[in-house]
Short mmCIF file of C-alpha atoms in Angstrom, two decimals:
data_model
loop_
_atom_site.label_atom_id
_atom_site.label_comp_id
_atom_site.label_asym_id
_atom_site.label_seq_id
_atom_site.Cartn_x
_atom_site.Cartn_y
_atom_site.Cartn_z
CA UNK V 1 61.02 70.95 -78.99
CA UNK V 2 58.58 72.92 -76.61
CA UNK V 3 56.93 71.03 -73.73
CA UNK V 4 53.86 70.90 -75.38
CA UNK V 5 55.07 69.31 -78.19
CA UNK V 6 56.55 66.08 -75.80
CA UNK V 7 54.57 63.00 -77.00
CA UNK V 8 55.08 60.78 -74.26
CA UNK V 9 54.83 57.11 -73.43
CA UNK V 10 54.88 57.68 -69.95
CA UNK V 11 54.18 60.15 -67.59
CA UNK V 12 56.04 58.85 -64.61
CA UNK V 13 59.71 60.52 -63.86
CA UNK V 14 61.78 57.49 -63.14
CA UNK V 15 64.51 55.55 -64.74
CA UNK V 16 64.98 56.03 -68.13
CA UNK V 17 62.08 58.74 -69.10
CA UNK V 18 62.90 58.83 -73.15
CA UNK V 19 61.87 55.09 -73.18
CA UNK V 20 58.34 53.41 -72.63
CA UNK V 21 58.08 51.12 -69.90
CA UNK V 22 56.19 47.78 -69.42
CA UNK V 23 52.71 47.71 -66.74
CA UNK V 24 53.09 45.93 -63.25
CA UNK V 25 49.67 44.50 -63.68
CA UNK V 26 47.50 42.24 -61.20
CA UNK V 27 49.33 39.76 -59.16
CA UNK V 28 48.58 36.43 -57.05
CA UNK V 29 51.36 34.70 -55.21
CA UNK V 30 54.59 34.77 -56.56
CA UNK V 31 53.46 35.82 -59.85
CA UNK V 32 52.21 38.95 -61.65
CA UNK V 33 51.01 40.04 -65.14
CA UNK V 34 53.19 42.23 -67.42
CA UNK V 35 51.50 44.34 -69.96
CA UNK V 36 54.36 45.35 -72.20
CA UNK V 37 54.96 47.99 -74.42
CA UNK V 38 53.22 46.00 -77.70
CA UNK V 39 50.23 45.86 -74.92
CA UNK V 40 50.28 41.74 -74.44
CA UNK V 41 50.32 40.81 -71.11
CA UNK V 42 52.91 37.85 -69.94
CA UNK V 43 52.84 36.16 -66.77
CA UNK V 44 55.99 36.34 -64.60
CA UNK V 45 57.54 34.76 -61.91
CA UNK V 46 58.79 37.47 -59.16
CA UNK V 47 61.89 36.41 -58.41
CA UNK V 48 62.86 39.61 -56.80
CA UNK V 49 59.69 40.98 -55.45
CA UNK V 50 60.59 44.68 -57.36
CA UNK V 51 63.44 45.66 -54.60
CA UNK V 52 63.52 42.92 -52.28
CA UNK V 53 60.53 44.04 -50.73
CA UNK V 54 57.76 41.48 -50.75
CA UNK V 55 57.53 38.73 -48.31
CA UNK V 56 53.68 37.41 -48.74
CA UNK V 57 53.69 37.81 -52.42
CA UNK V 58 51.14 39.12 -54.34
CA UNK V 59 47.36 39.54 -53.86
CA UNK V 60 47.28 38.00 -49.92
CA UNK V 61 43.90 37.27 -49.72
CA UNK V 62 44.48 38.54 -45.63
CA UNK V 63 45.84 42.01 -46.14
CA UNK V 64 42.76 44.18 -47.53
CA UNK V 65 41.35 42.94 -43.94
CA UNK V 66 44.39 44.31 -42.28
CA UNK V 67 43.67 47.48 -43.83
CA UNK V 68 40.20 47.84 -42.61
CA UNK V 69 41.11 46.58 -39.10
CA UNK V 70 44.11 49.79 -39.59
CA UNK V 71 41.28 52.04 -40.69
CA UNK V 72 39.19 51.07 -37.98
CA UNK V 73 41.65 52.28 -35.30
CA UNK V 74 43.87 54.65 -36.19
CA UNK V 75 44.04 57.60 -38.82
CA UNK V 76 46.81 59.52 -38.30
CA UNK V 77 48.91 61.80 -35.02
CA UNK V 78 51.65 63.56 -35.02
CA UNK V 79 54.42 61.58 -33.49
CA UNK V 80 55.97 64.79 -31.58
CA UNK V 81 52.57 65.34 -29.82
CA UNK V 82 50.66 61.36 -29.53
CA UNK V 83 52.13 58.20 -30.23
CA UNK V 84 49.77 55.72 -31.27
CA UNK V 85 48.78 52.09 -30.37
CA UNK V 86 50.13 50.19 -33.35
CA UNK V 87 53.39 52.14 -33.59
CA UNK V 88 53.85 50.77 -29.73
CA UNK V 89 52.82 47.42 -30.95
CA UNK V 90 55.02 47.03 -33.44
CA UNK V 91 57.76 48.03 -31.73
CA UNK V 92 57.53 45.90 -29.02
CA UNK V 93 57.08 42.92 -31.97
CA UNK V 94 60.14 43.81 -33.23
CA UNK V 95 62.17 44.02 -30.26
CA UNK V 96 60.58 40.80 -28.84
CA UNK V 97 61.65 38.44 -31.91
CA UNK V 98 65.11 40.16 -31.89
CA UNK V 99 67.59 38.60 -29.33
CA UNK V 100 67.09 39.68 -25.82
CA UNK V 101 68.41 42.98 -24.40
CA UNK V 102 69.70 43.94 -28.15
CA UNK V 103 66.71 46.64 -29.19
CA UNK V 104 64.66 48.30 -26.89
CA UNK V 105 63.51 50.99 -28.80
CA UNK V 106 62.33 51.94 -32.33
CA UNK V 107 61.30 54.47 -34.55
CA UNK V 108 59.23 53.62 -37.73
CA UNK V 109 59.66 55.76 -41.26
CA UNK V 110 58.71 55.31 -44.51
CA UNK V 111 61.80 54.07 -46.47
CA UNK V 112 65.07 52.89 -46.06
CA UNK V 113 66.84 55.43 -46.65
CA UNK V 114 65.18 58.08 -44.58
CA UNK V 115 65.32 55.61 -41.65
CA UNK V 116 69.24 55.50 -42.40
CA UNK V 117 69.23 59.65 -42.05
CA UNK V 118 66.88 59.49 -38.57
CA UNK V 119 70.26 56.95 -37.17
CA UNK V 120 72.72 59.33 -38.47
CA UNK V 121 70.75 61.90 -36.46
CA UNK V 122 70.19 60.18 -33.53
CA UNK V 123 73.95 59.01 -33.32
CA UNK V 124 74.64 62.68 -33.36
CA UNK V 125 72.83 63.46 -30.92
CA UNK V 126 73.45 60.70 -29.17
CA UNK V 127 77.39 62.09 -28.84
CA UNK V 128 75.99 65.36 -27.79
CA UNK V 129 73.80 63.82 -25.24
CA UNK V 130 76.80 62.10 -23.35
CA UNK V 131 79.27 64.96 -23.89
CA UNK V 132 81.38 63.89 -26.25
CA UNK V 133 80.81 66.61 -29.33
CA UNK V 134 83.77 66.25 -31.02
CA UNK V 135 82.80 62.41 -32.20
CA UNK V 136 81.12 63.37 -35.56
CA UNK V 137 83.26 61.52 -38.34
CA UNK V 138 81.02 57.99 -39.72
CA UNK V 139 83.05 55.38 -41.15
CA UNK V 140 81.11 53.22 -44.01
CA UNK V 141 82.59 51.47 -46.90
CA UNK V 142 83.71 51.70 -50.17
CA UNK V 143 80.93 50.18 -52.60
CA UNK V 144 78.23 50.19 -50.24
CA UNK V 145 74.66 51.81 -50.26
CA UNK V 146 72.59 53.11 -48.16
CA UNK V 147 69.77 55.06 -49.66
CA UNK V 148 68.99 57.96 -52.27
CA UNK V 149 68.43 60.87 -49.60
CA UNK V 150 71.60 62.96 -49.59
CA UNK V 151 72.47 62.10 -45.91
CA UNK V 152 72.43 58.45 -47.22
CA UNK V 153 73.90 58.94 -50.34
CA UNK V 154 77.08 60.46 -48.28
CA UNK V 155 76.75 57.38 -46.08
CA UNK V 156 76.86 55.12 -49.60
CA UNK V 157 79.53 55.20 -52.52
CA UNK V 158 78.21 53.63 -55.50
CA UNK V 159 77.42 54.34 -59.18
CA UNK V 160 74.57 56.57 -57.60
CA UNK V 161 75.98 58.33 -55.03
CA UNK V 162 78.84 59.01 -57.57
CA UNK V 163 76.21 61.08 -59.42
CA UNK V 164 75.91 63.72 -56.62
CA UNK V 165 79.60 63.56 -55.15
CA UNK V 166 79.08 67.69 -54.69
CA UNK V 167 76.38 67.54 -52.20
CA UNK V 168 78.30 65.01 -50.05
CA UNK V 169 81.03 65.34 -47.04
CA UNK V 170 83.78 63.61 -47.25
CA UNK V 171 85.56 65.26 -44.05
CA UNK V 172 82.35 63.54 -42.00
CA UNK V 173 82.05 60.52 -44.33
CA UNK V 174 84.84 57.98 -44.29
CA UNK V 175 84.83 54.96 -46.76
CA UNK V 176 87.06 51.31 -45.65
CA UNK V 177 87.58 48.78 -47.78
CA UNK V 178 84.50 46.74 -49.11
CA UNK V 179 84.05 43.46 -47.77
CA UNK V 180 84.00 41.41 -51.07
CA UNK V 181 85.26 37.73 -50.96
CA UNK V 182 85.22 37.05 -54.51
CA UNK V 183 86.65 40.15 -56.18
CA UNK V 184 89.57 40.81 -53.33
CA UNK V 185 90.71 38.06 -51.06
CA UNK V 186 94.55 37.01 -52.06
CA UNK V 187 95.22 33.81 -53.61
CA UNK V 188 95.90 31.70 -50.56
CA UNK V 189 94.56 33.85 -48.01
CA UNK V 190 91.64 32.25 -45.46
CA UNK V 191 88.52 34.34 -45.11
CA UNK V 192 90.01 34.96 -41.74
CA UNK V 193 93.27 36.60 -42.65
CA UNK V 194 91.07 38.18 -45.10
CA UNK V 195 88.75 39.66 -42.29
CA UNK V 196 91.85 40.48 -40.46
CA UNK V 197 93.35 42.68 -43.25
CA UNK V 198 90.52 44.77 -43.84
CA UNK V 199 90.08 45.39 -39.76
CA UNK V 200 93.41 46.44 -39.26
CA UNK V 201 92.49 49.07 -42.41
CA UNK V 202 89.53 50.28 -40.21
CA UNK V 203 91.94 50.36 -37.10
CA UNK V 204 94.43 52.48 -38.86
CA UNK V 205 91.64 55.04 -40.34
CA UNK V 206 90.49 55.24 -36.36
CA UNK V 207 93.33 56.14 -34.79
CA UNK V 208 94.94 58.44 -37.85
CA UNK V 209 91.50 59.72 -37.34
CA UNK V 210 91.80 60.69 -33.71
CA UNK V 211 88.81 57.62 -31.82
CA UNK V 212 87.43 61.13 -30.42
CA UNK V 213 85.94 61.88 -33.85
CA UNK V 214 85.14 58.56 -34.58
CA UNK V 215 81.19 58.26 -34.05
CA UNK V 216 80.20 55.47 -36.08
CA UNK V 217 81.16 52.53 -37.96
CA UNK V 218 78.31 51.04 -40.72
CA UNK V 219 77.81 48.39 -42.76
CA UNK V 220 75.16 46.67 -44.48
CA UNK V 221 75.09 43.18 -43.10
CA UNK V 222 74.77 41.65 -46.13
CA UNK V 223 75.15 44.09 -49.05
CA UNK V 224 72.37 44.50 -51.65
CA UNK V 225 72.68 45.83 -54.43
CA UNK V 226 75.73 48.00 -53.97
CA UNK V 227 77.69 44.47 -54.74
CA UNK V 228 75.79 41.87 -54.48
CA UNK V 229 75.03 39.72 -51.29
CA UNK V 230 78.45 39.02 -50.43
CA UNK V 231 78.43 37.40 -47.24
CA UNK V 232 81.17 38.64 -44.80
CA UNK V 233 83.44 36.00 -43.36
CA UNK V 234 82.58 34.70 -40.47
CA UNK V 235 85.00 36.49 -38.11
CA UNK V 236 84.40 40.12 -39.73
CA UNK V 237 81.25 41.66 -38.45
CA UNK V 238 82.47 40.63 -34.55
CA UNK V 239 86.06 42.10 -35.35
CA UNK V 240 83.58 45.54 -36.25
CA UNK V 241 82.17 44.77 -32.97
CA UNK V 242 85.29 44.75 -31.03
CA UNK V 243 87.05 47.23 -33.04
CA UNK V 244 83.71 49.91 -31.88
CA UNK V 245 83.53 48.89 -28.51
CA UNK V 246 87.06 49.35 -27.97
CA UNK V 247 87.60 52.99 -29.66
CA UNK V 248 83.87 53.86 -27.80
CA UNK V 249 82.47 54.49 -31.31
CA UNK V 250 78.60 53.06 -32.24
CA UNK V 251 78.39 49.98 -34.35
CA UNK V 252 75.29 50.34 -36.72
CA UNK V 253 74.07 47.44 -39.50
CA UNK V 254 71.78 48.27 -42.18
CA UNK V 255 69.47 45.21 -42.33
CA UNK V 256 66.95 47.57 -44.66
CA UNK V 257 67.37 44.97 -47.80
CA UNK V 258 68.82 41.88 -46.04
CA UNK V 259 66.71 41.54 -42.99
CA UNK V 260 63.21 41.37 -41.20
CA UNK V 261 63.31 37.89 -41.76
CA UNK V 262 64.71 36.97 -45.80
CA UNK V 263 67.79 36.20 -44.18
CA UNK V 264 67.86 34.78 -40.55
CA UNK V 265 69.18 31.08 -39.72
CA UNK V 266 66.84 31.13 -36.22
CA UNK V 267 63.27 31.72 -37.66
CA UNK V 268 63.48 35.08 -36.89
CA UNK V 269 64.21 38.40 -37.99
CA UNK V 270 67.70 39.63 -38.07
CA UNK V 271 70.25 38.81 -40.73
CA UNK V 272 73.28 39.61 -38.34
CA UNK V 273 72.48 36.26 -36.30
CA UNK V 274 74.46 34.08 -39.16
CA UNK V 275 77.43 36.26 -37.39
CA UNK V 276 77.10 37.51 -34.29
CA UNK V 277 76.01 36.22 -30.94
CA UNK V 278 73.22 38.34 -28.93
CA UNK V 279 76.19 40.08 -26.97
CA UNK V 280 77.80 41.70 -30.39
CA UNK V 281 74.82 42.72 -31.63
CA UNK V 282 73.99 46.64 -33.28
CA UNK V 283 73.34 49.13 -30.92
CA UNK V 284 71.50 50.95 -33.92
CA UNK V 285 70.03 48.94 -36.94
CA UNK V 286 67.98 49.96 -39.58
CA UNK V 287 64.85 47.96 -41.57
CA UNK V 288 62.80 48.13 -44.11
CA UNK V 289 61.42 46.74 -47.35
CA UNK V 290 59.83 43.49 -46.10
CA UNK V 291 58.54 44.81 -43.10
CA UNK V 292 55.17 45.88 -45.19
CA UNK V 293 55.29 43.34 -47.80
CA UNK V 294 55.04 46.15 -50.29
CA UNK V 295 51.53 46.70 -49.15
CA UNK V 296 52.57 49.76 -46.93
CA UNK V 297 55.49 52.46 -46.96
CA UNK V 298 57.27 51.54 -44.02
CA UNK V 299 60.77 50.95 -42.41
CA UNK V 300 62.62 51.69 -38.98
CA UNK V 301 65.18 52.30 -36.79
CA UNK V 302 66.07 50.11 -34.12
CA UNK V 303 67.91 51.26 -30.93
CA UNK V 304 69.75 49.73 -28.60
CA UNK V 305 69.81 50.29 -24.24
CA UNK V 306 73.63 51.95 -24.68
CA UNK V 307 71.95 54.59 -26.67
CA UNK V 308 68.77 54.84 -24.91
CA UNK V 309 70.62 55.23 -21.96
CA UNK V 310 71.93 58.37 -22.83
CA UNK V 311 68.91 59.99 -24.08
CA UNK V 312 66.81 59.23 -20.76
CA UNK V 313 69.59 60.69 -18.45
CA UNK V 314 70.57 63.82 -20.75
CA UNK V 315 67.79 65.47 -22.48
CA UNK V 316 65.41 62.96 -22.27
CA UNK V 317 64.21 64.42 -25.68
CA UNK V 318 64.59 63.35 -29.68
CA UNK V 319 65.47 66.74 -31.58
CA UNK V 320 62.53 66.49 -34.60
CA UNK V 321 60.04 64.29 -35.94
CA UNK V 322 58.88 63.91 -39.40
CA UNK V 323 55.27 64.14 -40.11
CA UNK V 324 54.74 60.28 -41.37
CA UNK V 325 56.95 58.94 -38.55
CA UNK V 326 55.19 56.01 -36.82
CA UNK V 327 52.03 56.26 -39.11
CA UNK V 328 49.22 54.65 -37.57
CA UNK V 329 48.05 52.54 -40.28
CA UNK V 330 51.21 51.77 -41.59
CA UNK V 331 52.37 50.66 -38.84
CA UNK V 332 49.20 48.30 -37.85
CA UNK V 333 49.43 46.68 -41.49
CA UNK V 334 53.19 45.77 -41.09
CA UNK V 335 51.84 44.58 -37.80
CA UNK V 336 49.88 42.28 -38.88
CA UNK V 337 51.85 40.99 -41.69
CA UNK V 338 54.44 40.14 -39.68
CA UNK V 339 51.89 37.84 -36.65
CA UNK V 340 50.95 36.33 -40.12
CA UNK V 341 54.22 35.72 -41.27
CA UNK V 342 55.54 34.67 -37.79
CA UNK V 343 52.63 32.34 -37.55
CA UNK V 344 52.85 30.53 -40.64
CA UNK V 345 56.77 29.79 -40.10
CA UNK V 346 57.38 31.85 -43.06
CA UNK V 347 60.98 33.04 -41.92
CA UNK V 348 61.71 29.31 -41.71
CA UNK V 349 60.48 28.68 -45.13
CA UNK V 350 62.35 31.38 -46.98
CA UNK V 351 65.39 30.60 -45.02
CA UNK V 352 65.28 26.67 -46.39
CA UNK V 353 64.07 27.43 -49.43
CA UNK V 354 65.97 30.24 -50.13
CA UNK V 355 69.28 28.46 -49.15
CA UNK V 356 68.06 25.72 -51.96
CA UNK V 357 67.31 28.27 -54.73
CA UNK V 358 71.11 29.11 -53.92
CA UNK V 359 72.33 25.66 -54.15
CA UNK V 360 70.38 24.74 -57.13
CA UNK V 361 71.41 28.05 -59.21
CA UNK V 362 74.98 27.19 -57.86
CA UNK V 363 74.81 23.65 -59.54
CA UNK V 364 72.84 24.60 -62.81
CA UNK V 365 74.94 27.22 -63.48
CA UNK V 366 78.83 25.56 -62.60
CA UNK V 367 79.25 25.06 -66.41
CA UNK V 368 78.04 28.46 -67.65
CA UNK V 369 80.72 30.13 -68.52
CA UNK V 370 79.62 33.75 -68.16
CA UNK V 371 78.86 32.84 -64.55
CA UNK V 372 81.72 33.55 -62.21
CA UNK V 373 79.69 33.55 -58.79
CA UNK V 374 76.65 32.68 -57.14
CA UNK V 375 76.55 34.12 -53.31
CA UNK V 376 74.16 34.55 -50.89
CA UNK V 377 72.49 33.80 -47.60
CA UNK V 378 68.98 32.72 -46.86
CA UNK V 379 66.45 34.30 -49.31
CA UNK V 380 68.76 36.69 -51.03
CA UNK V 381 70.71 35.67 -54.15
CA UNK V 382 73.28 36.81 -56.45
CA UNK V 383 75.02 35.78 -60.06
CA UNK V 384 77.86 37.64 -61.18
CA UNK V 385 78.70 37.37 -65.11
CA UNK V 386 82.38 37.32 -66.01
CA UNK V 387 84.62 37.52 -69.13
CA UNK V 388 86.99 35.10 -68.16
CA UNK V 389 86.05 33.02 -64.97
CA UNK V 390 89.69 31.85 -63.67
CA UNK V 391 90.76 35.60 -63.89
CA UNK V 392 87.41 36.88 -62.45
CA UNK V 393 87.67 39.40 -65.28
CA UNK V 394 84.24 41.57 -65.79
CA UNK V 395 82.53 42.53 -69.37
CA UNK V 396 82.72 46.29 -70.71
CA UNK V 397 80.09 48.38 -69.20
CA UNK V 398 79.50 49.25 -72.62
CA UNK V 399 78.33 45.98 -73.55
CA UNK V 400 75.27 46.25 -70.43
CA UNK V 401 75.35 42.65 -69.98
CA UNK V 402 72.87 42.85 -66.69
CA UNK V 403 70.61 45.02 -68.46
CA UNK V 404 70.50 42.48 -71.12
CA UNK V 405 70.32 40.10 -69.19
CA UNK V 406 66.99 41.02 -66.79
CA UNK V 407 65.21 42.21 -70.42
CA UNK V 408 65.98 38.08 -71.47
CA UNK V 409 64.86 36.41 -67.96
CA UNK V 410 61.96 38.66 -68.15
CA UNK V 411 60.92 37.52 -71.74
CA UNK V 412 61.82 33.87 -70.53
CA UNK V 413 58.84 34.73 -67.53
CA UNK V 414 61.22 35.71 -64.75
CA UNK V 415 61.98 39.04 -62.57
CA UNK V 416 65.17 39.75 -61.08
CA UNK V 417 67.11 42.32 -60.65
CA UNK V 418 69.90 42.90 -62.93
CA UNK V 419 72.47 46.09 -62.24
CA UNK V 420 76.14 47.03 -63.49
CA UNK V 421 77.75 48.07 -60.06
CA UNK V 422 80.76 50.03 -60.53
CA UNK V 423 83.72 51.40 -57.88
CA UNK V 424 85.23 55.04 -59.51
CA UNK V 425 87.76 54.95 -56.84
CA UNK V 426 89.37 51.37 -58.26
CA UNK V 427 87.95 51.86 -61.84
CA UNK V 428 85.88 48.87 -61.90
CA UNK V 429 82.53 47.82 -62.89
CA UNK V 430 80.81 44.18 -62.37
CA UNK V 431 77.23 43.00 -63.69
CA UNK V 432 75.44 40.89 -61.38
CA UNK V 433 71.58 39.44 -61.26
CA UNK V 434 69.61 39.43 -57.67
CA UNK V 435 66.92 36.97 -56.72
CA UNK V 436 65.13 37.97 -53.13
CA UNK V 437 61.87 36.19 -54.00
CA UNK V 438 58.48 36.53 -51.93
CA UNK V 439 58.87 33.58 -48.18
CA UNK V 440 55.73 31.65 -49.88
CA UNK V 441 57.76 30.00 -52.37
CA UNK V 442 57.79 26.21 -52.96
CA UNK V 443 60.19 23.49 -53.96
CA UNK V 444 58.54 24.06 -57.17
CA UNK V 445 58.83 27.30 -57.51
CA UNK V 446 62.50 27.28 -56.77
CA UNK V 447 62.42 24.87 -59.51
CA UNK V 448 61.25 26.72 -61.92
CA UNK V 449 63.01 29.57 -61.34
CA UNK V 450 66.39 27.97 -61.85
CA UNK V 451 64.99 26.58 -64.86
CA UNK V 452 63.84 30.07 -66.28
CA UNK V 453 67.41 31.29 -65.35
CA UNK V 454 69.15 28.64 -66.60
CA UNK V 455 67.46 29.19 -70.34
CA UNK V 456 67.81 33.14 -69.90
CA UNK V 457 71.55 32.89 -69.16
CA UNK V 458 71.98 30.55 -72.02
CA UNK V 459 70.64 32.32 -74.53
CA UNK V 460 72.63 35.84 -73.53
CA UNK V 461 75.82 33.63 -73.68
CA UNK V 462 75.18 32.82 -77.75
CA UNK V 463 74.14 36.21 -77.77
CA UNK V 464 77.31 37.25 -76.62
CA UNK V 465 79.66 34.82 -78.33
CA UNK V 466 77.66 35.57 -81.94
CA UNK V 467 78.42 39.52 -81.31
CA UNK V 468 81.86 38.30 -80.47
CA UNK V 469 82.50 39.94 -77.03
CA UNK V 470 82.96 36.75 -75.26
#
């Protein structure tokens, strides 16, 4: 078949290109229009808000204004030359709702994964800075993600980053254990002897290691969709903190999915304040996906005054700069979402109502017995389907029981999003269903969705049973 012979139902290259996709169509709150491949057009609840990016929802009547007030001031500089107004702004927003004396610096990018290469690069050169060359080696963890830039990719290990093992450095990039409650605390163990085990793992890797060529340690505060927002015991994430400060290596938290607010017990931004007092926070932390609301391209890096330090008595100078770093207008829109956001208590809401959607999924779906789990903090939720629920066993990966199961909550009216995760290294896979909906939401909203999920995971159990896998 030549090129020009390629009838094609779409022209975008994403996903799976061989098969036609449905329309994101208008939107207006916490729903949006779906013209689908039959060209009807359904009306959805976004319980997801595409990759748990939206926190105003859809179609804010506020936000073409904050474009026009962007427009009005800034168009664009090159970050290596001028800085502009609104990238100041917004960092000093940022740093000001954070605890004090955690962040005193940022840089803003335009995803999450490109802000997670920028920290890699500024920890580097960071070690250089303060004469200590030799600490290169970043220790991340098994079943974790971190972006789809190779630098990222090396950082992750997950079904993706699987995919390009050959570009990747596994002499630089060290993986620990996951942190996953469900699928690997013993029977009988506490979450804290739990916690304990997997630190002592890290310890071991430092010090067989050599702590001189430790850099980094980094986690994802609350993982996404590498397994699933499992939340870490409570003692975990401060035994990190320890464990760095005491080997002199740089404890970074990827926030990009779980934080800027969908996750934060205090009304404000940070997702690490369910587990860390202001004294164990990151001294680098990256952002993203709700900063912008999905309105603008943005996410950041967040520094802290240990590694500031060192830059403004060595070199005083960042090696590079991207040409969209700090964008003016991207930068003043994210801006003003977030005074909008702040001011209408929305971090509160999403935290309260968020926590209910989890409760109320957690008691509609006790007797379903495809469900194993239902984690999650705040406004970010998971279901894992099982085989067999007392042996936590997982379906086939053949059988695509998360695919299956987003295509039936979206005919039922409802958005999530549904992945197979998958571990090569222990030969595993797990289906699991995320809800990160927009911080408007409602009682009755949350209502509805667990209604809509309820039906939708009731009708892939008969489908399952009829077919005989379950």
């Amino acid at each position: 078949m030549t090129v020009e012979s390629l009838a094609l139902e779409s022209h975008i290259f994403n996903a799976h290109v061989s098969e036609p996709k449905p329309f994101a169509k208008a939107g207006s709150g916490i729903t949006f229009d779906v013209e689908t491949t039959t060209g009807t057009h359904e009306r959805v609840i976004d319980a997801i808000t595409g990759a748990a990016v939206g926190s105003l929802g859809w179609g804010d009547k506020d936000v073409p204004k904050m474009f026009q007030n962007a427009l009005e001031k800034h168009t664009y500089s090159f970050p290596a030359n001028i800085i502009n107004e609104e990238a100041e702004k917004l960092s000093k927003f940022y740093i000001d709702n954070s605890p004090e004396g955690v962040f005193c610096s940022a840089l803003w990018t335009c995803s999450g994964s490109e802000s997670n290469e920028n920290a890699m690069k500024i920890v580097r050169q960071y070690q250089k800075e303060r004469g200590k060359p030799r600490k290169i080696k970043v220790i991340t963890r098994e079943c974790s993600y971190h972006g789809f830039t190779i630098g990222s990719m090396s950082m992750g290990n997950n079904i993706i980053s699987d995919q390009f093992i050959e570009f990747q450095n596994s002499d630089i990039f060290l993986k620990m254990p996951r942190c996953f409650p469900y699928k690997d605390m013993k029977e009988g163990e506490t979450e804290d002897q739990y916690a304990a085990r997997l630190l002592d793992v890290l310890e071991k890797m430092i010090l067989d290691n050599d702590p001189e060529t430790v850099s980094c340690v980094c986690v994802e505060t609350l993982p996404g969709s590498s397994i699933g927002t499992a939340p870490p015991p409570k003692s975990y994430l401060k035994g990190l903190r320890d464990l760095c400060n005491k080997y002199d290596i740089v404890f970074m938290l990827d926030e990009v999915m779980c934080g800027t607010g969908r996750s934060n017990p205090n009304s404000g931004l940070n997702c690490w304040e369910n587990f860390l007092d202001p004294e164990d926070g990151p001294d680098i932390q990256t952002v993203g996906k709700t900063l912008g609301s999905g309105y603008v391209t943005i996410a950041g890096v967040l520094v802290g005054p240990k590694i500031m330090k060192s830059y403004m008595s060595g070199s005083g100078y960042i090696i590079g700069a991207q040409t969209y770093h700090t964008h003016g207008l991207n930068c003043s829109v994210a801006l003003q979402i977030q005074e909008k956001i702040k001011s209408l208590e929305l971090t509160k809401n999403i935290w309260e109502k968020g926590n209910s959607l989890g409760a109320k999924l957690t008691d509609a779906l006790i007797d379903e017995d495809i469900v194993g789990d239902v984690r999650g903090i705040g406004g970010f939720w998971t279901i894992e389907f099982v085989k067999d629920k007392s042996t936590k066993t997982n379906f086939s990966p053949d059988l695509k029981v998360a695919t299956r199961f987003g295509q039936i909550a979206l005919k039922h009216g409802l958005s999530v999003m549904a992945l197979t995760c998958s571990s090569s290294k222990r030969g595993e896979s797990w289906d699991i269903a995320m809800f990160a909906p927009s911080y408007i939401i409602t009682d009755d909203d949350v209502d509805e969705m667990v209604a809509r999920t309820l039906k939708s995971v009731k009708t892939l159990s008969k489908e399952l049973i009829v077919e005989g896998s379950f």
